[in-house]
Amino acid sequence: MTYDGFSGGYFPGEEAENRLRNLMWTISGDYALDTKLDVESYEKSKYISLYEAVKQGAFARFYDKNAFALYLVKKVYCGAEERPLTELAQLCVDAASYRRIAEERPGVPELRNRAFSDLLEHSFHRMSATLPGRIKIAFMKNSLYGDEGGEKQVRESVRQILKLETGQLMNEDGNAATTMDIIRTVDALYNSLIDKGFARRHGSLEQVLSVTLEELKEFDWGDFLQEEISEDALDQYFNQMNQAVTTLQEEADEEPEEPKQAKRRVVVIDEKAAAKMYSYMELNFGRSYLAKREQEQKNLRLCRGAHADCSLYFTEGILENPVLKNAQYVNARRYAEKNKVHFQNNRNRIARNVEQLSEELRRSLNRRSEPEQQAAYAGRIVPRLLWKVGRMETPGRLFEKTLRRSNSDFAVDILIDASGSQRDRQSDVALQAYILAEALAANHIPLQITSFCTFWDYTVLQRFREYDAPREENRRLLNYVTSSNNRDGLAVRAVGDSLLQRGEEGKILIVLSDGKPNDIIVNRPNSRNPRPYYGEYAVRDTAYEVRKLRSLGVCVLGVFTGKETELMAEKKIFGKDFTYIRDISGFARVVARYLRRLLEEDGANF
């Protein structure tokens, strides 16, 4: 059996890369083609790596890969979700490229089937968790075994993609599908499967393609890049998209560890730049809701110890109070639109969850307010205990009194990590926070929700709703956007300080994070330059702030959404009061369960 030069044994390291690159160049006929190859996956499956090299060469040879990547960049600019868009694009590129190269090289079908078999074996679980992933599974199974049925939406999508492979989009001259045919197929799939209101809100395919390079250059692409910016951000993202469309491999469960030098990054700025920092914060995060003097006082009081020379910035977000509608404003609005689409697509599920959680909390509050009898030295005498008088030296408590606790004498604060590590679950976090806010508001429980991230030496606290805000303000949670780093200890200290000012007897703080505090340090002129905030040092500091709040009577719960490898850090921070959720959709229910426990079991401590 032969694979037209595709078979062979194990080739380690550089030799494998050379082999893959030569294969790509042979297929494309372009020896200047410079595309990043996934050599690491060669050890997992040589067939996957070989097939991807073949496909990269074929796509570059038969289609305009730059025009296709530019369409994807423009679609993301207009508000499309990157991951499902690229996953659909990968399938369309595969279908179109396979047909053209298989006609020339008879070994490609066998190589493709081997690659698909290995992909299904290694990534089936991850792929089955999303709609594009299930379409990918059906597409590969169709190639291996023929049409195997499945849900109607998936079957119809595969049929549409297969038109690129079977020649059904062939033009009048008998030529195969064009680059524009691939673009139209991807666009139609995305608009029908992922965001049905995209064209209505953001425009048709023609309007997407009409976006200019000048508009793209003004956009902030930093949060979309997988690596640190090392060149023009737009060019870097364009190249990233070009690479992404020729692979069918799923992203790994665990991200690689950051190199130590990245964790210790230090940004050095001069006096002129430092003087402009506050104005920059206003431009990129919206005006502060605190007067400048009040904010300075908070900084003097809270930014001490490990956080000396750091600053706090209190805002309701750039969408609520912008200085001007700049590129950052447009960027935040696009992410908010994605959250709103996710909200509309899950409206019925959200309503059911709000109703269930509201009712569960209501029952707990009612049980809490029920009168409770307690033995006492004064109050109403208990006749059945009178026999102790004269017979026992210390008869004990012969009376009882009725205790009535307020069913709402407590306040809740929810602090949400809004650093870049939360990007993949951004819309889900917004919805879960909304569900929880609605359930608590329905029971008239004071609730404040704040997100935090750190940019330069500012820890930004974005407030989505105040404790006693009207219920309609819960919709502002859909403005939740992630970026930059996270200085967890300072955020916990600042929000805890706000909670301690409340008059309620019971105070509860719930922190949603990935258990990995990590901050870039800014070296300002004449500053004391605090230690780099990451690793064990940052974990200990955050744990100290949590313990300090607990000593002041605040109940603190950590809700962990990170990787299992970071669980020990989360345990060090929150002790026994933390919970690990593998799926963010369980956030609201986990928090509600914690509140019920406090109300029903530990409620007497309030």
XYZ file of C-alpha atoms in Angstrom:
606
model
C 0.000 0.000 0.000
C 1.365 3.441 -0.895
C 0.367 6.975 -0.075
C 2.114 8.702 -2.978
C 5.113 9.467 -0.781
C 2.970 10.285 2.243
C 3.777 7.171 4.287
C 6.846 6.493 6.327
C 8.175 5.951 9.780
C 8.733 8.254 12.693
C 10.665 11.459 11.990
C 11.591 13.452 15.086
C 11.953 17.212 15.448
C 13.600 19.098 12.612
C 13.492 16.150 10.217
C 9.697 15.905 10.597
C 9.327 19.635 9.974
C 11.473 19.446 6.829
C 9.458 16.517 5.549
C 6.143 18.265 6.122
C 7.373 21.519 4.584
C 8.727 19.738 1.487
C 5.401 17.965 1.090
C 3.509 21.265 1.323
C 5.848 22.886 -1.219
C 5.529 19.934 -3.606
C 1.733 20.098 -3.530
C 1.519 23.890 -3.836
C 4.303 24.303 -6.400
C 5.271 27.436 -4.472
C 8.616 27.079 -2.713
C 8.258 30.562 -1.241
C 5.141 29.499 0.678
C 5.855 30.131 4.357
C 3.195 28.599 6.591
C 3.569 27.467 10.185
C 3.417 23.686 10.423
C 2.185 21.727 13.439
C 5.193 19.488 14.000
C 4.290 18.639 17.613
C 1.166 16.735 16.527
C 3.339 14.498 14.327
C 4.158 12.413 17.390
C 0.442 11.983 18.135
C -0.530 11.136 14.546
C 1.712 11.407 11.506
C -1.370 11.050 9.291
C -2.987 14.189 10.688
C 0.213 16.204 10.192
C 0.825 14.848 6.700
C -2.749 15.474 5.594
C -2.683 19.034 6.931
C 0.554 19.710 5.002
C -1.106 18.355 1.845
C -4.196 20.485 2.454
C -2.176 23.655 3.092
C -0.369 23.159 -0.177
C -3.581 22.399 -2.074
C -5.479 25.377 -0.681
C -2.598 27.736 -1.512
C -2.352 26.301 -5.031
C -5.989 26.247 -6.083
C -7.497 29.155 -4.132
C -6.729 32.668 -2.987
C -5.899 31.931 0.649
C -5.198 35.585 1.434
C -8.594 36.719 0.167
C -10.264 34.029 2.250
C -8.323 34.947 5.418
C -9.170 38.613 4.849
C -12.876 37.739 4.674
C -12.607 35.942 8.041
C -10.812 38.918 9.617
C -13.521 41.280 8.318
C -16.280 38.990 9.585
C -14.718 38.987 13.073
C -14.334 42.770 12.875
C -18.053 43.022 12.144
C -18.908 41.065 15.276
C -18.651 37.347 14.424
C -17.405 34.869 17.050
C -13.950 33.781 15.987
C -13.920 30.144 17.078
C -17.161 28.856 15.471
C -16.429 30.927 12.359
C -12.992 29.356 11.895
C -14.301 25.865 12.670
C -16.881 26.165 9.886
C -14.230 27.657 7.589
C -11.921 24.678 8.244
C -14.567 22.233 7.007
C -15.292 24.246 3.848
C -11.577 24.590 3.055
C -11.122 20.851 3.565
C -14.006 19.954 1.262
C -12.943 22.296 -1.537
C -9.206 21.473 -1.350
C -9.682 17.715 -1.079
C -11.604 17.427 -4.337
C -8.957 19.266 -6.341
C -5.881 17.468 -4.976
C -7.472 13.988 -4.889
C -7.973 14.170 -8.651
C -4.205 14.503 -9.099
C -2.868 12.304 -6.296
C -4.616 8.957 -5.730
C -2.990 8.440 -2.323
C -4.745 11.436 -0.753
C -8.125 9.727 -0.028
C -6.423 6.991 2.007
C -4.302 9.551 3.861
C -7.380 11.655 4.595
C -9.310 8.697 5.989
C -6.422 7.763 8.277
C -6.182 11.353 9.500
C -9.955 11.511 10.097
C -9.879 8.234 12.039
C -7.145 9.551 14.304
C -8.939 12.880 14.801
C -12.130 11.101 15.845
C -10.167 8.915 18.239
C -8.257 11.773 19.873
C -10.804 14.611 19.838
C -14.309 13.117 19.715
C -15.247 14.233 23.242
C -14.147 17.840 22.744
C -15.785 18.088 19.321
C -19.118 16.715 20.515
C -19.478 19.565 23.031
C -20.258 22.227 20.387
C -22.461 22.483 17.296
C -19.522 23.158 14.898
C -17.735 20.221 16.522
C -20.700 17.894 15.925
C -20.805 19.040 12.295
C -17.078 18.250 12.082
C -17.726 14.736 13.456
C -20.537 14.134 10.956
C -18.387 15.486 8.101
C -15.528 13.096 8.916
C -17.845 10.128 9.481
C -19.457 10.819 6.109
C -16.041 10.542 4.490
C -15.225 7.323 6.354
C -18.537 5.465 6.442
C -21.048 7.381 4.333
C -24.034 9.362 5.642
C -24.768 8.144 9.178
C -27.754 10.364 9.897
C -27.847 12.431 13.058
C -29.704 15.606 13.987
C -31.311 17.424 11.073
C -29.382 20.672 11.520
C -26.065 18.805 11.415
C -27.040 16.717 8.362
C -28.149 19.785 6.393
C -24.935 21.607 7.240
C -22.772 18.685 6.069
C -24.739 18.489 2.792
C -24.104 22.186 2.201
C -20.370 21.779 2.852
C -20.143 18.683 0.641
C -21.334 20.730 -2.344
C -17.817 22.170 -2.389
C -16.385 18.650 -2.550
C -18.787 16.952 -4.963
C -18.678 19.628 -7.658
C -22.238 20.858 -7.195
C -20.914 24.448 -7.132
C -19.031 23.977 -10.412
C -19.465 26.991 -12.701
C -20.645 27.068 -16.305
C -17.141 26.561 -17.678
C -16.853 23.289 -15.793
C -14.322 24.657 -13.322
C -14.426 23.773 -9.653
C -15.724 25.977 -6.856
C -14.003 29.347 -6.499
C -12.678 31.125 -3.414
C -15.846 33.215 -3.445
C -17.949 30.043 -3.377
C -16.122 28.949 -0.207
C -16.670 32.382 1.351
C -20.403 32.338 0.536
C -20.774 28.839 2.017
C -18.989 29.767 5.250
C -20.983 32.989 5.569
C -24.319 31.247 5.003
C -23.467 28.522 7.553
C -22.384 31.007 10.213
C -25.476 33.193 9.772
C -27.854 30.224 9.885
C -26.188 28.195 12.653
C -24.306 30.538 14.986
C -25.874 34.001 14.761
C -29.203 34.169 12.932
C -29.468 37.913 13.471
C -25.967 38.744 12.194
C -26.991 40.107 8.790
C -29.770 42.204 10.335
C -27.458 43.794 12.904
C -24.121 43.933 11.121
C -24.884 43.713 7.417
C -24.858 41.291 4.493
C -21.819 39.508 3.048
C -21.319 42.392 0.624
C -21.225 44.835 3.524
C -18.746 42.639 5.399
C -16.450 42.495 2.363
C -16.684 46.277 1.969
C -14.872 46.880 5.273
C -11.683 48.802 4.459
C -8.118 48.105 5.560
C -8.085 51.481 7.298
C -11.009 50.381 9.468
C -9.283 47.089 10.258
C -6.043 48.843 11.231
C -7.870 51.049 13.746
C -9.310 48.000 15.525
C -7.614 46.561 18.628
C -6.646 42.992 17.651
C -4.500 42.361 20.727
C -7.098 40.251 22.554
C -7.500 37.936 19.526
C -3.823 37.096 19.216
C -2.564 33.795 20.597
C 0.922 35.200 21.153
C 2.268 38.546 22.285
C 2.227 41.255 19.621
C 5.535 41.117 17.792
C 4.542 43.016 14.641
C 1.626 44.949 13.305
C -1.358 43.444 15.154
C -3.578 43.267 12.043
C -0.885 41.481 10.020
C -0.270 39.120 12.901
C -3.970 38.284 13.230
C -4.294 37.898 9.459
C -1.461 35.331 9.483
C -3.055 33.585 12.460
C -6.323 33.244 10.527
C -4.474 32.011 7.451
C -2.958 29.241 9.554
C -6.176 28.327 11.383
C -8.315 27.468 8.342
C -6.214 24.512 7.175
C -6.409 22.421 10.337
C -9.213 20.291 11.722
C -7.479 19.634 15.035
C -9.200 20.724 18.237
C -7.438 23.048 20.641
C -5.766 21.180 23.508
C -7.573 20.896 26.827
C -4.742 22.600 28.613
C -2.866 25.644 27.433
C 0.915 25.495 27.584
C 2.529 27.078 30.574
C 3.694 30.619 30.076
C 7.459 30.896 29.900
C 8.968 32.270 33.073
C 10.175 35.411 31.384
C 6.620 36.170 30.239
C 5.323 35.857 33.792
C 7.961 38.307 34.951
C 7.200 40.906 32.290
C 7.833 44.445 33.371
C 6.626 47.456 31.416
C 8.780 50.529 31.910
C 7.251 53.944 31.218
C 8.633 57.448 31.492
C 7.210 60.435 33.369
C 5.429 61.803 30.314
C 3.589 58.508 29.751
C 2.796 58.182 33.461
C 1.143 61.606 33.439
C -1.151 60.460 30.655
C -2.137 57.147 32.242
C -5.300 58.357 33.941
C -6.544 59.969 30.718
C -5.764 56.738 28.911
C -7.812 54.763 31.446
C -10.764 57.090 30.885
C -10.497 56.667 27.120
C -10.311 52.871 27.253
C -12.461 51.937 30.256
C -14.894 54.856 30.538
C -15.032 57.647 33.087
C -14.837 56.780 36.773
C -18.047 57.076 38.800
C -16.006 58.410 41.729
C -14.794 61.981 42.095
C -11.045 62.208 41.568
C -10.386 63.088 45.230
C -12.504 60.174 46.478
C -10.654 57.791 44.203
C -7.295 59.107 45.419
C -8.370 58.547 49.022
C -9.309 54.956 48.255
C -5.946 54.404 46.612
C -4.105 55.797 49.647
C -6.101 53.572 51.991
C -6.209 50.324 49.987
C -3.119 50.256 47.773
C -0.608 49.279 50.431
C 1.756 46.413 51.153
C 1.964 44.085 48.155
C -0.061 46.624 46.176
C 1.968 49.748 46.963
C 2.272 51.998 43.903
C -0.726 50.256 42.323
C -3.973 52.100 41.646
C -7.688 51.319 41.594
C -10.000 52.544 38.873
C -13.762 52.436 39.546
C -15.965 52.586 36.465
C -19.277 51.417 35.069
C -17.622 50.689 31.752
C -16.846 52.424 28.507
C -20.313 51.677 27.111
C -22.048 53.352 30.066
C -19.865 56.443 30.366
C -17.472 56.912 27.409
C -15.189 59.876 26.908
C -15.545 59.413 23.162
C -16.564 56.616 20.818
C -13.089 55.405 19.923
C -11.844 52.039 18.697
C -11.999 50.617 22.230
C -15.639 51.678 22.503
C -16.448 49.983 19.192
C -14.599 46.863 20.357
C -16.548 46.735 23.643
C -19.814 47.249 21.795
C -19.075 44.325 19.489
C -18.429 42.011 22.420
C -21.593 43.241 24.128
C -23.486 42.425 20.925
C -22.136 38.873 21.067
C -23.342 38.576 24.653
C -26.782 39.827 23.613
C -26.964 37.311 20.779
C -26.111 34.557 23.267
C -28.805 35.942 25.558
C -31.462 35.930 22.828
C -30.530 32.405 21.737
C -30.954 31.151 25.321
C -33.892 33.293 26.460
C -36.168 30.381 27.389
C -33.436 28.518 29.290
C -32.549 31.695 31.167
C -36.181 32.276 32.170
C -36.485 28.704 33.489
C -33.284 28.984 35.493
C -34.281 32.331 36.985
C -37.662 30.930 38.030
C -36.139 27.812 39.621
C -33.423 29.676 41.503
C -35.848 32.365 42.674
C -38.198 29.756 44.088
C -35.393 27.838 45.828
C -34.102 31.019 47.459
C -37.625 32.057 48.426
C -38.180 28.762 50.250
C -34.877 29.157 52.099
C -35.766 32.703 53.122
C -39.174 31.582 54.361
C -37.613 28.820 56.457
C -35.129 31.315 57.839
C -37.936 33.655 58.955
C -39.887 30.920 60.753
C -39.886 31.410 64.571
C -37.392 29.274 66.449
C -37.744 28.252 70.105
C -34.615 28.396 72.231
C -33.987 27.468 75.910
C -33.251 30.530 78.064
C -32.887 31.811 81.641
C -35.774 34.212 81.114
C -38.877 34.273 78.985
C -41.873 31.925 78.923
C -41.677 29.197 81.570
C -41.680 25.586 80.398
C -43.963 23.563 82.789
C -42.432 20.191 81.922
C -39.082 21.376 83.308
C -40.373 22.572 86.715
C -39.634 19.206 88.351
C -35.942 20.241 88.393
C -36.619 23.031 90.911
C -35.537 21.901 94.437
C -34.339 18.544 93.121
C -31.263 19.756 91.230
C -28.568 22.081 92.484
C -28.469 23.840 89.081
C -31.813 23.334 87.353
C -30.553 25.044 84.204
C -32.696 26.898 81.739
C -36.360 26.609 82.675
C -37.609 29.165 80.171
C -37.761 29.489 76.421
C -37.902 32.415 74.116
C -38.844 32.802 70.478
C -36.140 33.910 68.070
C -37.147 35.551 64.829
C -34.475 36.238 62.260
C -34.865 38.655 59.407
C -35.166 36.773 56.151
C -33.157 39.336 54.229
C -30.633 40.829 56.641
C -27.629 40.163 54.436
C -25.910 41.561 51.340
C -24.116 39.720 48.548
C -21.144 40.792 46.425
C -20.067 38.874 43.328
C -16.575 39.558 41.995
C -15.840 38.230 38.495
C -12.435 37.802 36.893
C -12.501 39.790 33.617
C -8.924 39.089 32.528
C -8.109 37.729 29.084
C -8.104 34.133 30.379
C -11.911 34.337 30.616
C -12.349 35.226 26.927
C -13.563 31.788 25.797
C -16.388 31.775 28.381
C -17.193 35.482 28.270
C -20.814 35.248 27.073
C -21.573 32.324 29.397
C -20.218 34.225 32.406
C -22.414 37.219 31.511
C -25.536 35.030 31.290
C -24.839 33.141 34.502
C -24.273 36.381 36.421
C -27.520 37.698 34.948
C -29.471 34.592 36.044
C -28.133 34.929 39.575
C -28.817 38.663 39.724
C -32.404 38.128 38.583
C -33.034 35.416 41.174
C -31.641 37.532 44.014
C -33.428 40.680 42.848
C -36.721 38.767 42.746
C -36.236 38.092 46.463
C -35.186 41.689 47.241
C -31.685 40.678 48.318
C -29.086 43.490 48.019
C -26.531 42.444 45.398
C -23.526 44.121 43.829
C -21.705 42.620 40.841
C -18.241 43.799 39.853
C -15.658 42.541 37.364
C -11.927 43.106 37.636
C -8.897 43.178 35.386
C -5.538 44.931 35.600
C -4.065 47.197 32.941
C -0.727 48.901 33.535
C -0.708 49.555 37.278
C -4.491 50.087 37.439
C -6.833 47.398 38.713
C -10.098 48.204 36.962
C -13.284 47.472 38.916
C -16.257 47.663 36.596
C -19.556 47.819 38.463
C -22.534 46.292 36.663
C -25.115 46.801 39.391
C -25.212 48.361 42.844
C -26.700 46.686 45.912
C -30.069 48.424 45.781
C -30.279 49.087 42.038
C -33.577 48.541 40.180
C -33.951 45.116 38.633
C -33.726 46.381 35.042
C -30.049 47.253 35.617
C -29.248 43.542 35.560
C -29.187 43.772 31.761
C -25.989 45.796 32.034
C -24.244 42.504 32.789
C -24.347 41.855 29.045
C -21.642 44.529 28.756
C -19.158 42.153 30.435
C -15.900 42.201 28.427
C -12.570 40.541 29.201
C -9.028 41.819 28.660
C -5.558 42.249 30.160
C -4.346 40.693 33.456
C -5.634 40.072 36.974
C -4.429 41.254 40.395
C -6.825 39.211 42.499
C -5.641 40.260 45.956
C -6.200 43.975 45.369
C -9.607 43.354 43.759
C -10.744 41.216 46.723
C -9.502 43.870 49.152
C -11.336 46.687 47.348
C -14.673 44.898 46.932
C -14.486 43.533 50.476
C -13.990 47.086 51.731
C -17.196 48.130 49.950
C -19.096 45.172 51.414
C -17.911 45.958 54.944
C -19.521 49.397 54.692
C -22.957 47.804 54.375
C -25.265 47.770 57.408
C -26.566 44.217 56.948
C -25.501 41.750 59.602
C -24.651 39.023 57.108
C -22.128 39.720 54.350
C -21.258 37.309 51.542
C -18.537 37.614 48.882
C -18.407 35.202 45.939
C -15.327 35.282 43.697
C -15.371 33.725 40.208
C -11.828 33.245 38.891
C -9.392 30.797 37.329
C -7.244 30.687 40.469
C -4.221 32.148 38.706
C -3.410 35.738 39.748
C -0.985 37.177 37.204
C -0.145 40.821 36.612
C 2.227 42.871 34.513
C 4.152 45.350 36.618
C 4.564 48.929 35.502
C 7.796 50.596 36.611
C 6.887 54.235 37.046
C 9.431 56.993 37.717
C 10.341 57.205 41.428
C 8.089 54.265 42.334
C 8.840 51.581 44.898
C 8.254 48.958 42.202
C 6.332 46.104 43.891
C 7.404 42.513 43.323
C 6.185 40.785 40.156
C 2.671 39.561 40.973
C 2.369 35.936 39.897
C 2.810 32.387 41.148
C 3.118 31.536 44.838
C 3.579 35.180 45.874
C 0.273 36.244 44.268
C -1.564 33.186 45.600
C -0.408 33.879 49.166
C -1.425 37.517 48.913
C -4.921 36.669 47.616
C -5.330 34.016 50.345
C -4.344 36.594 52.967
C -7.034 39.018 51.743
C -9.652 36.247 51.851
C -8.695 35.220 55.410
C -8.736 38.843 56.521
C -12.304 39.313 55.265
C -13.424 36.105 56.960
C -11.957 37.317 60.246
C -14.173 40.397 59.888
C -17.304 38.244 59.524
C -17.593 38.061 55.732
C -18.460 34.651 54.231
C -16.219 34.141 51.174
C -16.763 31.490 48.491
C -14.375 30.826 45.610
C -15.885 29.521 42.373
C -13.102 28.018 40.277
C -13.292 27.881 36.468
C -9.651 27.181 35.570
C -7.614 24.096 34.741
C -7.355 21.193 37.159
C -3.624 21.832 37.452
C -4.439 25.113 39.227
C -6.754 23.511 41.813
C -4.118 23.508 44.544
C -3.671 27.259 44.165
C -7.424 27.738 44.472
C -7.487 25.598 47.637
C -4.701 27.691 49.135
C -6.682 30.859 48.424
C -10.159 29.812 49.590
C -9.571 26.837 51.877
C -12.584 24.549 52.205
C -15.062 27.153 50.892
C -14.464 26.767 47.199
C -16.155 24.852 44.425
C -14.822 23.650 41.075
C -17.126 23.926 38.068
C -15.954 22.402 34.808
C -18.813 24.092 32.945
C -19.613 27.760 33.569
C -23.311 26.967 33.009
C -23.327 25.614 36.571
C -22.163 28.899 38.110
C -25.547 30.348 39.096
C -26.804 27.083 40.570
C -23.608 26.485 42.571
C -23.794 29.982 44.070
C -27.498 29.552 44.873
C -26.690 26.275 46.659
C -24.036 28.052 48.722
C -26.481 30.825 49.655
C -29.101 28.263 50.699
C -26.568 26.545 52.939
C -25.677 29.812 54.596
C -29.330 30.707 55.073
C -30.515 27.367 56.391
C -27.518 25.829 58.185
C -25.258 28.709 59.122
C -27.923 31.378 59.177
C -27.729 31.716 62.941
C -24.275 33.242 62.487
C -25.852 36.184 60.731
